[in-house]
Amino acid sequence: MLVVEDDANVAEVLSRYLRREGFEVTCLDDGAQALDQALADPPDLAVLDIMLPGLSGLEVCRRLRAAIDVPIIMLTALGEEADRVVGLELGADDYVVKPFSPREVTARVKAILRRARAAGAAAREGSGSDPIVAGDVRIDPRTREVEARGAMLSLTALEFDLLAFLARHPREVFTREQLLEQVWGFAVADPSTVTVHVRRLRQKLEADPGNPDHLKTVWGVGYRFEA
């Protein structure tokens, strides 16, 4: 684990909880140093505070996402709603608002890693490996590749898992809370996390994101996938 937090007390408490669960933890308090460390030795997961000296957590997230596909949880202050959305738009898997429970963060870390490991095992074993073809979209669970309109898409691991889950259940409507539980692995989180990820997926998947062919909104309920 890489924990990037310039509040020494927060970093110490969080790292203690993570180590108690058996994780090896590196704590840093500088954004530029954290970016160099993560690129040189990619962690299994990074926990990034938004407000950091040097590079901000948002900039670290953006640069990490451009280079490697590491799960990212953002730590944000209570009043930083706009920054939380920006973090998700930049590719963070989730965020936790300060003050937070270290147990909650640890639980989310474990859930995200379980999802990543399960996806990797499924790809290696070829389980559920038949490609899903829906019009101009082809989803290959074995290679974890998605093709749309003849072009390969660059998706994060979480974006792939969200798309594959919805595509395996065509026309079935899922609430944001159900998607958090089924894809992220935990139900207690801000549903806007799902909203932003669906919007990111549409930008990559749909010919016209404003009028999507596949990722449909069911107003007042949630989302469904149309083949």
XYZ file of C-alpha atoms in Angstrom:
227
model
C 0.000 0.000 0.000
C 1.080 3.568 -0.666
C -0.419 6.128 1.726
C 0.177 9.747 0.716
C -0.903 12.107 3.482
C 0.832 15.176 4.924
C -0.986 15.005 8.265
C 1.353 12.810 10.285
C -1.368 11.735 12.741
C -3.772 10.652 9.985
C -1.011 8.809 8.133
C 0.149 7.035 11.275
C -3.325 5.874 12.317
C -4.299 4.706 8.837
C -1.027 2.899 8.215
C -1.297 1.188 11.607
C -4.741 -0.186 10.746
C -3.558 -1.360 7.321
C -0.478 -3.054 8.765
C -2.680 -4.752 11.329
C -4.494 -6.362 8.381
C -1.198 -7.658 7.022
C -0.459 -4.985 4.410
C 2.997 -3.602 3.797
C 2.613 0.182 3.894
C 4.784 3.013 2.618
C 3.825 6.477 3.934
C 4.836 9.651 2.096
C 3.825 13.275 2.612
C 4.859 14.856 -0.697
C 2.999 14.521 -3.991
C 5.995 14.574 -6.334
C 7.880 12.039 -4.230
C 4.794 9.819 -4.103
C 4.428 9.919 -7.886
C 8.071 8.938 -8.397
C 7.747 6.111 -5.865
C 4.538 4.747 -7.415
C 5.928 4.802 -10.948
C 9.194 3.156 -9.902
C 7.510 0.481 -7.761
C 3.742 0.348 -8.451
C 1.764 -0.378 -5.286
C -1.241 -2.685 -5.103
C -3.307 0.368 -4.117
C -2.705 4.055 -3.362
C -4.502 6.196 -0.806
C -4.075 9.859 -1.800
C -4.935 12.963 0.149
C -6.094 15.778 -2.154
C -4.229 18.557 -0.344
C -0.521 17.766 -0.562
C 2.643 19.840 -0.742
C 4.273 19.846 -4.156
C 1.922 18.071 -6.528
C -1.684 17.911 -5.361
C -3.336 14.554 -4.887
C -5.485 15.272 -7.939
C -2.421 15.807 -10.115
C -0.774 12.680 -8.727
C -3.961 10.756 -9.550
C -4.050 12.141 -13.100
C -0.425 11.273 -13.801
C -0.706 7.816 -12.263
C -3.781 7.041 -14.339
C -1.928 8.083 -17.502
C 0.893 5.650 -16.736
C -0.344 2.653 -14.722
C -3.633 1.090 -13.660
C -3.359 1.128 -9.877
C -6.488 1.341 -7.708
C -6.758 4.767 -6.039
C -8.766 5.956 -3.037
C -8.845 9.732 -2.503
C -9.001 11.327 0.947
C -10.935 14.588 0.906
C -12.055 17.226 3.395
C -15.764 17.559 4.077
C -16.251 20.722 2.012
C -14.315 19.604 -1.077
C -17.252 18.207 -3.054
C -16.022 19.626 -6.365
C -12.580 18.139 -5.777
C -14.138 14.750 -5.014
C -15.935 14.737 -8.353
C -12.762 15.846 -10.135
C -10.854 13.007 -8.464
C -13.382 10.474 -9.710
C -13.315 12.035 -13.175
C -9.540 11.631 -13.180
C -9.932 7.920 -12.496
C -9.956 7.423 -8.717
C -11.866 4.284 -7.741
C -13.431 5.836 -4.668
C -13.055 8.581 -2.087
C -13.435 8.854 1.675
C -14.360 12.086 3.439
C -12.411 13.322 6.471
C -12.832 12.800 9.333
C -13.096 9.124 8.535
C -13.012 5.804 10.329
C -9.734 3.952 9.676
C -11.782 0.752 9.771
C -13.934 2.057 6.922
C -10.910 2.905 4.785
C -9.355 -0.480 5.539
C -12.600 -2.241 4.586
C -12.736 -0.376 1.269
C -9.094 -1.157 0.545
C -9.752 -4.858 1.116
C -12.910 -4.794 -1.027
C -11.167 -3.097 -3.956
C -8.251 -5.520 -3.773
C -10.634 -8.500 -3.625
C -12.297 -7.255 -6.800
C -8.949 -6.759 -8.535
C -7.710 -10.211 -7.532
C -10.967 -11.893 -8.544
C -10.839 -10.203 -11.933
C -7.239 -11.289 -12.432
C -8.008 -14.879 -11.423
C -11.025 -15.015 -13.726
C -8.923 -13.756 -16.634
C -6.181 -16.321 -15.960
C -8.622 -19.215 -15.591
C -10.813 -18.143 -18.477
C -13.986 -18.346 -16.376
C -16.882 -16.588 -18.028
C -14.507 -16.002 -20.916
C -16.939 -15.924 -23.827
C -16.851 -12.457 -25.371
C -19.937 -10.305 -24.929
C -20.998 -8.761 -28.223
C -23.572 -5.979 -28.256
C -23.915 -4.201 -31.561
C -20.680 -2.309 -32.137
C -19.272 -3.245 -28.709
C -17.196 -6.342 -27.956
C -16.162 -7.119 -24.376
C -13.582 -9.865 -23.852
C -13.446 -10.993 -20.181
C -10.387 -13.178 -20.841
C -8.159 -10.384 -22.112
C -10.143 -7.635 -20.336
C -10.293 -5.695 -23.587
C -13.194 -3.684 -24.959
C -13.660 -2.717 -28.584
C -16.240 -0.171 -29.723
C -16.839 0.985 -33.292
C -13.698 -0.852 -34.414
C -11.351 0.829 -31.889
C -9.853 -0.542 -28.677
C -10.847 1.406 -25.583
C -8.529 2.333 -22.731
C -10.478 1.475 -19.584
C -9.398 1.290 -15.974
C -9.881 -2.035 -14.197
C -12.918 -0.675 -12.376
C -14.450 0.741 -15.562
C -14.059 -2.651 -17.226
C -15.656 -4.440 -14.265
C -18.598 -2.020 -14.215
C -19.201 -2.368 -17.952
C -18.824 -6.153 -17.933
C -21.214 -6.524 -15.002
C -23.922 -4.454 -16.681
C -23.377 -6.167 -20.046
C -23.781 -9.607 -18.453
C -27.237 -8.518 -17.275
C -28.700 -6.811 -20.359
C -31.833 -4.702 -19.785
C -31.737 -5.415 -16.043
C -31.906 -2.194 -14.045
C -29.493 -1.707 -11.142
C -29.573 1.065 -8.576
C -26.361 2.884 -7.785
C -26.339 1.221 -4.375
C -26.591 -2.215 -5.988
C -23.730 -1.403 -8.337
C -21.583 -0.240 -5.418
C -22.174 -3.567 -3.704
C -21.791 -5.762 -6.801
C -18.859 -4.012 -8.506
C -17.020 -1.982 -5.856
C -17.637 -4.544 -3.135
C -19.203 -2.259 -0.539
C -22.635 -0.650 -0.308
C -21.897 2.196 2.094
C -20.426 4.918 -0.099
C -21.536 8.026 -1.950
C -23.716 6.920 -4.905
C -22.232 9.766 -6.950
C -19.159 7.535 -7.262
C -21.221 5.351 -9.605
C -22.657 8.351 -11.452
C -19.211 9.684 -12.297
C -17.898 6.288 -13.405
C -20.888 5.772 -15.685
C -20.264 9.207 -17.183
C -16.589 8.341 -17.753
C -17.580 5.061 -19.398
C -20.027 6.793 -21.700
C -17.345 9.236 -22.819
C -15.179 6.297 -23.883
C -17.821 3.830 -25.064
C -20.610 5.749 -26.750
C -20.557 7.440 -30.144
C -22.774 10.148 -28.612
C -22.326 10.185 -24.803
C -25.235 12.605 -24.456
C -27.544 10.125 -26.182
C -26.067 6.732 -25.298
C -26.958 3.552 -27.151
C -25.760 1.127 -24.466
C -25.413 2.660 -20.983
C -28.937 3.851 -20.324
C -30.202 5.857 -17.355
C -33.504 4.746 -15.860
C -34.559 7.973 -14.216
C -35.216 7.710 -10.513
C -33.907 4.146 -10.414
C -30.438 3.549 -11.835
C -28.764 2.172 -14.957
C -29.098 -0.668 -17.457
C -27.147 -1.966 -20.430
C -28.805 -2.180 -23.837
C -27.342 -4.583 -26.390
